[in-house]
PDB file of C-alpha atoms in Angstrom:
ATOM      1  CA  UNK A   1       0.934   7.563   0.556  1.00 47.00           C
ATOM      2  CA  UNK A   2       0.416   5.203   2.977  1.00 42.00           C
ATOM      3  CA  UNK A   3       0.680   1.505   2.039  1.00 48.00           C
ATOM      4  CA  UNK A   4      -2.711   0.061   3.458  1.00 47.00           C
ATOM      5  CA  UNK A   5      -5.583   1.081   5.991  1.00 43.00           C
ATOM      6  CA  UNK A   6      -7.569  -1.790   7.032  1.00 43.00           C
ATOM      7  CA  UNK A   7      -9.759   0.233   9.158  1.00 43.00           C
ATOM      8  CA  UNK A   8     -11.250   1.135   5.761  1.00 49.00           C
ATOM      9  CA  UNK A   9     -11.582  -2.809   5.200  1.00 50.00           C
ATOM     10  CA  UNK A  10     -13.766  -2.290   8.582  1.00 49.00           C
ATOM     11  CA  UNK A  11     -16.110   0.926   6.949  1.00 54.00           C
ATOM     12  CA  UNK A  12     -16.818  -1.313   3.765  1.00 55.00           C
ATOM     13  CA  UNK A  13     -17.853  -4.612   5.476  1.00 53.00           C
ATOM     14  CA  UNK A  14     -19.374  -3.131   8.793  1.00 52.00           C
ATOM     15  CA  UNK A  15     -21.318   0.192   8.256  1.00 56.00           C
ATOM     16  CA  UNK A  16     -23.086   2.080   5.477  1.00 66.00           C
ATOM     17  CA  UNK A  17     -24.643   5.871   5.146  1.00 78.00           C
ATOM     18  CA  UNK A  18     -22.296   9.127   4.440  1.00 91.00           C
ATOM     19  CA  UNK A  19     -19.450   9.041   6.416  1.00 93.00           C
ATOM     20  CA  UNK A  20     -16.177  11.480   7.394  1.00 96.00           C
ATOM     21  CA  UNK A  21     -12.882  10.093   8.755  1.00 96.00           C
ATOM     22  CA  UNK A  22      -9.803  12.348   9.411  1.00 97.00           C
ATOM     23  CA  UNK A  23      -6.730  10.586  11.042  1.00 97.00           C
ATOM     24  CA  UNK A  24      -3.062   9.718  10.899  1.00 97.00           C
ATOM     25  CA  UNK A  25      -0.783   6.432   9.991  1.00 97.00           C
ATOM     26  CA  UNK A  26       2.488   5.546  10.625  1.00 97.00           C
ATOM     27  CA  UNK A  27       4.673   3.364   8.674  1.00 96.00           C
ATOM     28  CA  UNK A  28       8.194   2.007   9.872  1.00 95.00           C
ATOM     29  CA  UNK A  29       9.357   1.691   6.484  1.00 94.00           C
ATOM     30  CA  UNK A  30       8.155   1.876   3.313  1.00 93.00           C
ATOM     31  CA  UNK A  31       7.932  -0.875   1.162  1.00 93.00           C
ATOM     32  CA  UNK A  32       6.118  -1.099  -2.056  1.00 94.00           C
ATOM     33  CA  UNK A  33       5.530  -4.582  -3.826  1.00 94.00           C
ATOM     34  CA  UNK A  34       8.931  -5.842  -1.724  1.00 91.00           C
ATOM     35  CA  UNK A  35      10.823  -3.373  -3.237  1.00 90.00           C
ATOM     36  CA  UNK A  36      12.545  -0.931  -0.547  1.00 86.00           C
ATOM     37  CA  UNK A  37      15.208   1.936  -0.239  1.00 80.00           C
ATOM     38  CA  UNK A  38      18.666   0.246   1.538  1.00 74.00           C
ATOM     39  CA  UNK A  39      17.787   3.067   4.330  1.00 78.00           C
ATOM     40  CA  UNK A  40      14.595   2.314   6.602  1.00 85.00           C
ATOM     41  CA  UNK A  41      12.158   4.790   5.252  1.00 88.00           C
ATOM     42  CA  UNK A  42       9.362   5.851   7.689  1.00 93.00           C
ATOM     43  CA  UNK A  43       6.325   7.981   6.915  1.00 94.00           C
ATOM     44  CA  UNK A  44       3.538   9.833   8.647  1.00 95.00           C
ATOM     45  CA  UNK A  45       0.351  10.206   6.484  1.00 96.00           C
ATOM     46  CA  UNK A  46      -2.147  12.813   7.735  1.00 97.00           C
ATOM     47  CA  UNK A  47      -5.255  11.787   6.189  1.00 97.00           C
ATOM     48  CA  UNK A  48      -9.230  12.430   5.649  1.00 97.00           C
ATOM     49  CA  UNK A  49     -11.830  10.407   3.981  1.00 97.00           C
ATOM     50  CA  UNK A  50     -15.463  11.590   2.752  1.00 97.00           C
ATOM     51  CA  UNK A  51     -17.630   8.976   1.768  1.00 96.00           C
ATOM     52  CA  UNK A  52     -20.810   9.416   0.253  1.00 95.00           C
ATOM     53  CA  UNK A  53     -24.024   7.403   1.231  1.00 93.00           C
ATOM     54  CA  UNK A  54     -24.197   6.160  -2.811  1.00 93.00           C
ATOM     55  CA  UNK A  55     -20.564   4.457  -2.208  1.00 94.00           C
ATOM     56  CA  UNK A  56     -18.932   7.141  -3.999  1.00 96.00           C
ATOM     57  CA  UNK A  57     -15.813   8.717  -1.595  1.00 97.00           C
ATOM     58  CA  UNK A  58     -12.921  11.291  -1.814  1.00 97.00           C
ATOM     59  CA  UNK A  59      -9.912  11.111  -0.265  1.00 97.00           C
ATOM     60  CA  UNK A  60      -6.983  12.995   0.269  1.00 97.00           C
ATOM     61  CA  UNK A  61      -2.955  11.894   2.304  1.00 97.00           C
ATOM     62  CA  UNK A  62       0.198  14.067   2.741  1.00 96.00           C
ATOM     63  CA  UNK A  63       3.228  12.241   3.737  1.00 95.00           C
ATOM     64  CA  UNK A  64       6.004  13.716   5.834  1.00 93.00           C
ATOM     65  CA  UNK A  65       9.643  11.362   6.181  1.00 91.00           C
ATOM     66  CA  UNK A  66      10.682  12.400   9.569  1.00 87.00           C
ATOM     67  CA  UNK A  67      14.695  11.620   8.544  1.00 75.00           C
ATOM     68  CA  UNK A  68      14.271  13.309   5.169  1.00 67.00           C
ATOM     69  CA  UNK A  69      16.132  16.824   5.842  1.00 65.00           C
ATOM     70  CA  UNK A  70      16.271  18.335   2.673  1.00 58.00           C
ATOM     71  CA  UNK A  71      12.312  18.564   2.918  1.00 64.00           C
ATOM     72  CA  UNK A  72      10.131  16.581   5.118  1.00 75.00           C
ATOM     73  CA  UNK A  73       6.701  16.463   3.087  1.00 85.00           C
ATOM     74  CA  UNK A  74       7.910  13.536   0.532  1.00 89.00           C
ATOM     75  CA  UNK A  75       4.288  13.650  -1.478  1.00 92.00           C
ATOM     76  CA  UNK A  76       0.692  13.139  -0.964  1.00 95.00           C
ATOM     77  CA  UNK A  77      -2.298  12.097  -3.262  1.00 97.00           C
ATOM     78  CA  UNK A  78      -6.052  12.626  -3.549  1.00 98.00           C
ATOM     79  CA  UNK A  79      -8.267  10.277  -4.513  1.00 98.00           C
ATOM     80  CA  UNK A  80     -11.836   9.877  -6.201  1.00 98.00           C
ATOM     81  CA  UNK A  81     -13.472   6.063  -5.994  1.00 97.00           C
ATOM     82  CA  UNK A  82     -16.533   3.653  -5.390  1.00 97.00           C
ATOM     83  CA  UNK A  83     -17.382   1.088  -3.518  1.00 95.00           C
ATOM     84  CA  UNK A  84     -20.010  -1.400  -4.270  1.00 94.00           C
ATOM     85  CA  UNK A  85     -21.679  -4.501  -3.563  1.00 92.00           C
ATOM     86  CA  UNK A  86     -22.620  -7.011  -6.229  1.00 92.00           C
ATOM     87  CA  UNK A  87     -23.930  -9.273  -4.308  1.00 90.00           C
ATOM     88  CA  UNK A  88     -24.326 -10.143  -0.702  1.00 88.00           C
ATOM     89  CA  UNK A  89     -21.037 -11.747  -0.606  1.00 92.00           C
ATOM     90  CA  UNK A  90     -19.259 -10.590  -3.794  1.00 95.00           C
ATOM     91  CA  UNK A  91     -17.796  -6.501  -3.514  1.00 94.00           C
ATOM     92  CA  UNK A  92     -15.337  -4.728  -5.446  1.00 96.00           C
ATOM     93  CA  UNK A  93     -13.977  -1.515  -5.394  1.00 96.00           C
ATOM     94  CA  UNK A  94     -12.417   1.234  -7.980  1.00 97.00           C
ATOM     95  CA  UNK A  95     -10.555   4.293  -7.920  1.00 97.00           C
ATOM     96  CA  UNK A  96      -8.371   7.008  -9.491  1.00 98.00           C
ATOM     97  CA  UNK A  97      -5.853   8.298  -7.880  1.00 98.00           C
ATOM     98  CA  UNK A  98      -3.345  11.371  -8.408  1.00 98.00           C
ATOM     99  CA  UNK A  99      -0.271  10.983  -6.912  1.00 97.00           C
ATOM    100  CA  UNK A 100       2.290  13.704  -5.483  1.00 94.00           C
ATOM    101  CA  UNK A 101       6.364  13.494  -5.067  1.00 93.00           C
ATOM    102  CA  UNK A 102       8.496  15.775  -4.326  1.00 88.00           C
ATOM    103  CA  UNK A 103      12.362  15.127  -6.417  1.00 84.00           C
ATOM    104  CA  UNK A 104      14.175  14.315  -3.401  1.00 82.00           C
ATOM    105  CA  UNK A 105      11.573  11.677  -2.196  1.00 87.00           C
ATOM    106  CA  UNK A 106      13.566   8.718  -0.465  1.00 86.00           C
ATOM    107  CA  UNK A 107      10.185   6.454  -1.704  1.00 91.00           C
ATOM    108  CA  UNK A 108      10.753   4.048  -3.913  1.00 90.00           C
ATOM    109  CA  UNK A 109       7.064   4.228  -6.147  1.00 93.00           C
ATOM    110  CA  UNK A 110       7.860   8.278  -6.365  1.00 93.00           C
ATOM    111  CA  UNK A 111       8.279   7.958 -10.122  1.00 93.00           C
ATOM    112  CA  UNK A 112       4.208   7.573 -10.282  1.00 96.00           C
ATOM    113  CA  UNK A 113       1.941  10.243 -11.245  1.00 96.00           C
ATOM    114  CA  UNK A 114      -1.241   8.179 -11.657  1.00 97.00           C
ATOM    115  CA  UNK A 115      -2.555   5.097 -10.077  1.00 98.00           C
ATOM    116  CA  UNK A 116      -6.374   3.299 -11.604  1.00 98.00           C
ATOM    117  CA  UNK A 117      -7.141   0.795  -9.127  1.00 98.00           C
ATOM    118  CA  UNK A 118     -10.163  -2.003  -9.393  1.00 97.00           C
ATOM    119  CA  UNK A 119     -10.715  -4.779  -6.315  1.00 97.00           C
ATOM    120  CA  UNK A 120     -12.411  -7.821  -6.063  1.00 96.00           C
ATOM    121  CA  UNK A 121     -13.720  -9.648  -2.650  1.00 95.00           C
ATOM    122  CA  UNK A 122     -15.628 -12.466  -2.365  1.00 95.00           C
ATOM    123  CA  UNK A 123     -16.624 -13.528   1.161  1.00 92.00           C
ATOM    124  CA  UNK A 124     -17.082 -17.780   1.061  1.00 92.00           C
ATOM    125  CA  UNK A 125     -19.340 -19.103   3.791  1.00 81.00           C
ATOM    126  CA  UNK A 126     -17.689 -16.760   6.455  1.00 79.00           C
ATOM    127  CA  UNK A 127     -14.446 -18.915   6.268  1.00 84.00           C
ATOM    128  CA  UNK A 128     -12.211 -17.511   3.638  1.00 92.00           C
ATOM    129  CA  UNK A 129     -12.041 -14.158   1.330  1.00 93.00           C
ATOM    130  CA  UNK A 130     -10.693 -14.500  -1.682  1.00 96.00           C
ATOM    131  CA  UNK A 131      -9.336 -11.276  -3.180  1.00 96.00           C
ATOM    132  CA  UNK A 132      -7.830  -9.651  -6.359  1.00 97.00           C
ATOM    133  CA  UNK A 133      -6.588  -6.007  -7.431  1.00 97.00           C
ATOM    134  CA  UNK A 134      -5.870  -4.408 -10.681  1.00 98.00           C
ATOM    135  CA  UNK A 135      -3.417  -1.245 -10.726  1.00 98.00           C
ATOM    136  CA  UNK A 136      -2.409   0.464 -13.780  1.00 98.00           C
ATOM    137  CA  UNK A 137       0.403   3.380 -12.566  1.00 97.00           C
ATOM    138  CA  UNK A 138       1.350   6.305 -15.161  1.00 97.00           C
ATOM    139  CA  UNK A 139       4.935   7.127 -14.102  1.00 95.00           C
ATOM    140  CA  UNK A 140       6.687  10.561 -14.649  1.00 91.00           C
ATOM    141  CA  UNK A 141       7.735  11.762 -17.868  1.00 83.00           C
ATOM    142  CA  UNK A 142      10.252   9.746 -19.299  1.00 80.00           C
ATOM    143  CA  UNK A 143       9.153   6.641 -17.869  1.00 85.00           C
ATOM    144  CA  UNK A 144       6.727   3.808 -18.747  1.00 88.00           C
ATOM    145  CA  UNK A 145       3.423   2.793 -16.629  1.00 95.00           C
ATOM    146  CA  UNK A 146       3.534  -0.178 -14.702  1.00 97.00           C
ATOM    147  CA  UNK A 147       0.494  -3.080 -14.600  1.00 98.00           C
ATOM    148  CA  UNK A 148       0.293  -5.047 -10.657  1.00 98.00           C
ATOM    149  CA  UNK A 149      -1.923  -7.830  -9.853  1.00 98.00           C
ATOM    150  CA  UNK A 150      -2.702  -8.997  -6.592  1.00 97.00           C
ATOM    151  CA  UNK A 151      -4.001 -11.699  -5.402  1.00 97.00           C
ATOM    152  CA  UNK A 152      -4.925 -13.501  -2.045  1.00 96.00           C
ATOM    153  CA  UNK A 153      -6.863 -15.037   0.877  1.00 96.00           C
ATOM    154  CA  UNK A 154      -8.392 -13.336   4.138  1.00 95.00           C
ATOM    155  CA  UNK A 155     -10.245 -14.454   7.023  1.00 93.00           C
ATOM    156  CA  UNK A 156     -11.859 -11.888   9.295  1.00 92.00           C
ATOM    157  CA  UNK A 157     -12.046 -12.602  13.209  1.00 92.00           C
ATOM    158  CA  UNK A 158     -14.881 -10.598  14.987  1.00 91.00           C
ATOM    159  CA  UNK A 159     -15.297  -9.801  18.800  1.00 91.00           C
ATOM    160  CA  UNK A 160     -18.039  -7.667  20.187  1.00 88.00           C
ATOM    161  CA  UNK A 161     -18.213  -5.445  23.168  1.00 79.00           C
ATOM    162  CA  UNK A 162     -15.227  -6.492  25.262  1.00 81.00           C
ATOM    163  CA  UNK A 163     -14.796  -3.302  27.175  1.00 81.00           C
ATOM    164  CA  UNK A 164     -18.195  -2.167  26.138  1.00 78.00           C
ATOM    165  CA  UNK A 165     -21.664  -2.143  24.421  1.00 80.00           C
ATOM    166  CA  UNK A 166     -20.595  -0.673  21.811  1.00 82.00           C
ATOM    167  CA  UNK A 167     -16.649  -1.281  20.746  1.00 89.00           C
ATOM    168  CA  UNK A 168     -15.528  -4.090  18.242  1.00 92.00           C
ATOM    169  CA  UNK A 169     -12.334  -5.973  18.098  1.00 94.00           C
ATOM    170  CA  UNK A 170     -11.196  -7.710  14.529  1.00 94.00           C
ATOM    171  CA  UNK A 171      -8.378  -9.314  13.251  1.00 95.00           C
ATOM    172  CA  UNK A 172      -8.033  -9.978   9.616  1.00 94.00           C
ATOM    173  CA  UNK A 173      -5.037 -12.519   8.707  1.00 96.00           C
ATOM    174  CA  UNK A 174      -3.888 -12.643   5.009  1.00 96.00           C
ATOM    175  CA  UNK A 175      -1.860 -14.248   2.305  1.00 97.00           C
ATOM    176  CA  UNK A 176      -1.485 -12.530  -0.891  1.00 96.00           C
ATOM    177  CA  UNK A 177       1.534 -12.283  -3.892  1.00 96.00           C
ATOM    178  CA  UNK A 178       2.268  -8.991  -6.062  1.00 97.00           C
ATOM    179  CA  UNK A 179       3.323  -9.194  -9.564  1.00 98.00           C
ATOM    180  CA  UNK A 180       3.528  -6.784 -11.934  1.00 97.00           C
ATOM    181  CA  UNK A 181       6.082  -4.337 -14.076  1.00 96.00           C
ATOM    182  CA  UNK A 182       8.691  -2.365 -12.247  1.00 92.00           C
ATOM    183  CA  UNK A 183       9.422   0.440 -14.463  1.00 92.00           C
ATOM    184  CA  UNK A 184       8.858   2.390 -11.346  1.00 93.00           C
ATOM    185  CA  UNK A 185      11.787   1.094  -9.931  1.00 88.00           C
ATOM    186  CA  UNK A 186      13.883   2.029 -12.830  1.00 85.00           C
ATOM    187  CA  UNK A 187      13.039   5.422 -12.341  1.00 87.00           C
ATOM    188  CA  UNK A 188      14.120   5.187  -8.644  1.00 85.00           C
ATOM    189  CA  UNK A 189      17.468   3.148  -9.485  1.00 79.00           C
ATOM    190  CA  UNK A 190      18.282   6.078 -12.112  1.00 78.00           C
ATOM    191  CA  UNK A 191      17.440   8.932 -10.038  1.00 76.00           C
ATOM    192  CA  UNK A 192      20.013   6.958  -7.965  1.00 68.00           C
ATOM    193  CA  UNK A 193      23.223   7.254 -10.083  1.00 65.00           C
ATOM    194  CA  UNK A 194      25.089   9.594  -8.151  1.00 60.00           C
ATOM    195  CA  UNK A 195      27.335   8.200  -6.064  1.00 60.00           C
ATOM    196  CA  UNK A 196      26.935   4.519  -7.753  1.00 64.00           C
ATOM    197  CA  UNK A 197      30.280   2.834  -9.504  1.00 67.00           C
ATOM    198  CA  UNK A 198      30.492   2.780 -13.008  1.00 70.00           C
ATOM    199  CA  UNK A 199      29.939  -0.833 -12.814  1.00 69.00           C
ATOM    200  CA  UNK A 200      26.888  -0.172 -10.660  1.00 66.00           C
ATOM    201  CA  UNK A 201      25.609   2.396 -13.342  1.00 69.00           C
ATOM    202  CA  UNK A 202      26.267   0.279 -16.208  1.00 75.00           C
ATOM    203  CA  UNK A 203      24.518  -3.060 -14.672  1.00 72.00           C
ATOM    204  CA  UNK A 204      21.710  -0.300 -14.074  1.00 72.00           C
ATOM    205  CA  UNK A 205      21.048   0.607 -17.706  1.00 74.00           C
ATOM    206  CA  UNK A 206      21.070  -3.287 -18.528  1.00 75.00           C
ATOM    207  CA  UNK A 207      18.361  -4.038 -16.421  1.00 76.00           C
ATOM    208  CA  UNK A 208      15.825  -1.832 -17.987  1.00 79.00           C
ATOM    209  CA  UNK A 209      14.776  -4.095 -19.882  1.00 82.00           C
ATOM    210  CA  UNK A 210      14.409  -6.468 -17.552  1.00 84.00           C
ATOM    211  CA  UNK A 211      12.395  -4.192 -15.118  1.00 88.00           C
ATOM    212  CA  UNK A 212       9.748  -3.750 -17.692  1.00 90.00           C
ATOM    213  CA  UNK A 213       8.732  -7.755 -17.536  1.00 92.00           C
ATOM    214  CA  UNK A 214       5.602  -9.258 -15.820  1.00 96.00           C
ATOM    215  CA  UNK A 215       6.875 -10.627 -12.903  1.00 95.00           C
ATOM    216  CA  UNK A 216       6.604 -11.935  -9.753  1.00 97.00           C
ATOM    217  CA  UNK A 217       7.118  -9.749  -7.244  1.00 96.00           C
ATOM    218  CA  UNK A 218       7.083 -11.287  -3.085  1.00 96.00           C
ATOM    219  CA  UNK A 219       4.657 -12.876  -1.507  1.00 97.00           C
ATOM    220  CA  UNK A 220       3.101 -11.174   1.611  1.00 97.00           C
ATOM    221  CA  UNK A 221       1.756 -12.233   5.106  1.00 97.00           C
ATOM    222  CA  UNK A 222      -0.011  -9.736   6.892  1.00 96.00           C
ATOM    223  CA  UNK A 223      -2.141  -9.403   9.950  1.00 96.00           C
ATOM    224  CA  UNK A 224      -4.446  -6.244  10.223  1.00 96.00           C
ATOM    225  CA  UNK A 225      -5.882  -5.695  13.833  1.00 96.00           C
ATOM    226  CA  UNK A 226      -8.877  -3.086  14.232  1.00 95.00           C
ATOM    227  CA  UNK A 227     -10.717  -1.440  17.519  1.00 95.00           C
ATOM    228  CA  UNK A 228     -13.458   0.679  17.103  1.00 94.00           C
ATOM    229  CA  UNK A 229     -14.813   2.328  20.380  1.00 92.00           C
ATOM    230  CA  UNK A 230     -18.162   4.562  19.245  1.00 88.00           C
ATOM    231  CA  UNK A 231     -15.987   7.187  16.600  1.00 91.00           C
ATOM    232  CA  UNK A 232     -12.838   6.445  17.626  1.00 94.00           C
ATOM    233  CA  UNK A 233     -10.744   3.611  15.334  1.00 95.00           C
ATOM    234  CA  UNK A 234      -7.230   2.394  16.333  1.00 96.00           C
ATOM    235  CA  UNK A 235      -5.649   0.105  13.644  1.00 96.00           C
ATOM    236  CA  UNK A 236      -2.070  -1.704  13.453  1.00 97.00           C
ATOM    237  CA  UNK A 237      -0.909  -3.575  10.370  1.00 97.00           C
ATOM    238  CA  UNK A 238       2.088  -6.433  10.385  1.00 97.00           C
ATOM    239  CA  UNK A 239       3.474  -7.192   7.514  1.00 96.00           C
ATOM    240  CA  UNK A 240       6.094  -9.884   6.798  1.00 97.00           C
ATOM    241  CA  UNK A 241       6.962  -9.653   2.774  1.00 96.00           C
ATOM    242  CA  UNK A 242       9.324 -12.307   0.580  1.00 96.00           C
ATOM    243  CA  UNK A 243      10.777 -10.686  -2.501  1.00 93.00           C
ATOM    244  CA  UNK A 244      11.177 -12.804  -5.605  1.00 94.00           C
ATOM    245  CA  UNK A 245      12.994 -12.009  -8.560  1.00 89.00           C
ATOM    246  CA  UNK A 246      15.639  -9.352  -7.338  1.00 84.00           C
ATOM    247  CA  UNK A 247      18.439  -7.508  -9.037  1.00 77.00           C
ATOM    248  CA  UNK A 248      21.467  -8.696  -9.424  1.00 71.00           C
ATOM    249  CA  UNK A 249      23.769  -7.947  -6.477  1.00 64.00           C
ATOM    250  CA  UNK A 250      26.082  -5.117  -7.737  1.00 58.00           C
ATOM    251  CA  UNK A 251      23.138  -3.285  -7.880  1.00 62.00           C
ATOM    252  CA  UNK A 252      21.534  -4.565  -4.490  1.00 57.00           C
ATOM    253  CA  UNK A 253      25.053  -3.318  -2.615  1.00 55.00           C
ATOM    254  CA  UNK A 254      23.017   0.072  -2.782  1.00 55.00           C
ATOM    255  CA  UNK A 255      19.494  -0.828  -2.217  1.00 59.00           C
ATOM    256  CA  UNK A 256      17.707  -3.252   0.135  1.00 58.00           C
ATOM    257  CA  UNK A 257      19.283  -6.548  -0.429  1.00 62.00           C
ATOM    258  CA  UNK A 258      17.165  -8.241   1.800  1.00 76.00           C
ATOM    259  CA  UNK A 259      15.294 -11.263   1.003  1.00 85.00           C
ATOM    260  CA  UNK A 260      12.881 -10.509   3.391  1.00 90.00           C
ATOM    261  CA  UNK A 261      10.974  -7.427   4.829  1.00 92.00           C
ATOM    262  CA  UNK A 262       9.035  -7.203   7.851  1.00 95.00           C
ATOM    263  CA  UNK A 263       7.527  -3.759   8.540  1.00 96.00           C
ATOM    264  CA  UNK A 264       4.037  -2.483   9.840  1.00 97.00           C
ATOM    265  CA  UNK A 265       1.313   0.664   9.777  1.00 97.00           C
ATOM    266  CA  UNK A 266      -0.106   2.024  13.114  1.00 97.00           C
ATOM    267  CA  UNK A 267      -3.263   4.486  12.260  1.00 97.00           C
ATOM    268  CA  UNK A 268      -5.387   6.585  14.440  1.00 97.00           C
ATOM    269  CA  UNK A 269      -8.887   8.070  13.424  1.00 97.00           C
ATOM    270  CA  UNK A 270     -12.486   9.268  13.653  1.00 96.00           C
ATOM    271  CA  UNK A 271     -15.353   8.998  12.303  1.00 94.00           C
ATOM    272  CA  UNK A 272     -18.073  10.973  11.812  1.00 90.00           C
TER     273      UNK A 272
END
């Protein structure tokens, strides 16, 4: 599953009525809440989009990990949700979504089964957009579900018709912080015993604990950039994340032991 999609951000804000979008994102590497594999994970997402002209929409992704060679199509999900506006500045958003992993997914959120979802925007004298989301994720059997808050501040830039009557141009800058559980990272540092020191193994099963706190999780600068020609949308993503609170480094000797993550999304689409 793809990480974000701004030029859904665009659909929300810009244009109402029953709507279809089918395209395709690409991610460098995948990184969920700062959390990342020690290998640079990247993932293609096919994806299509119905929404309805009451706000209601279904979705559907499949992800393929082009160095994956065991087997290429890592998961997918499908998705059932609603947008809404409460007032002319105030909109929110909330969803269900079924999740789909295969066992040798390199991804580290592949534990998760189900994800509820609930946003939050409020638009403040078109200067700044506050924002917060609510995520409660059912891992696999075996595991416990994890709780995620985010929180943060946009701005949306907006440029009309620069190569035509018709196109627009935004940019969307952002600050925002994760915290939450990671008991979906437990799943992913157990699934990766094999080949770990017993020391390694050990300082894994001590940490569970640990992984099941509230906690802060990195702080994230991104910078969304959308173009929409007539039905065609072309959308790149920047992302520059800060982890807080990582594992101790016996573990981290076999998983990203950054401190910091910069990655980004490039999507392609239409829309009907």
């Amino acid at each position: 599953m793809a990480q974000s999609s701004v030029s859904e951000n665009y659909d929300k804000k810009q244009e109402k009525g029953s709507s279809l979008k089918i395209g395709v994102n690409y991610l460098n590497n995948y990184v969920f809440k700062g959390r990342s594999d020690s290998v640079r994970t990247a993932v293609i997402s096919p994806n299509a989009k119905y929404t309805f002209e009451s706000g209601f929409f279904l979705s559907g992704s499949v992800d393929f990990v082009p160095d994956n060679r065991s087997k290429k199509v890592s998961g997918g999900d499908l998705s059932v949700g609603y947008s809404f506006d409460l007032t002319e500045h105030l909109d929110g958003e909330a969803s269900i979504t079924k999740l789909f992993y295969n066992s040798s997914s390199p991804q580290v959120a592949s534990s998760q089964s189900v994800n509820f979802n609930a946003s939050l925007s409020y638009e403040i004298e078109q200067l700044l957009s506050p924002f917060v989301s609510v995520d409660y994720a059912i891992n696999k059997k075996g595991y416990g579900s994890d709780v995620f808050i985010t929180a943060g501040l946009g701005h949306e830039f907006t440029v009309k018709s620069i190569f035509g009557t018709t196109d627009l141009f935004t940019v969307s800058p952002s600050v925002s912080l994760n915290t939450g559980t990671q008991n979906f990272y437990d799943a992913f540092l157990l699934r990766r015993k094999q080949g770990l020191t017993t020391l390694q193994a050990k300082e894994i099963e001590s940490q569970k604990q640990e992984l099941s706190k509230f906690k802060l999780l990195n702080y994230e600068f991104s910078v969304p950039v959308v173009y929409k020609i007539d039905h065609f949308i072309v959308s790149f993503v920047p992302s520059y994340s800060i982890v807080q609170n990582k594992l101790p480094a016996v573990i981290r000797s076999k998983l990203s032991d950054k401190d910091a993550l910069f990655y980004f999304e490039a999507g392609i689409a239409f829309k009907f």
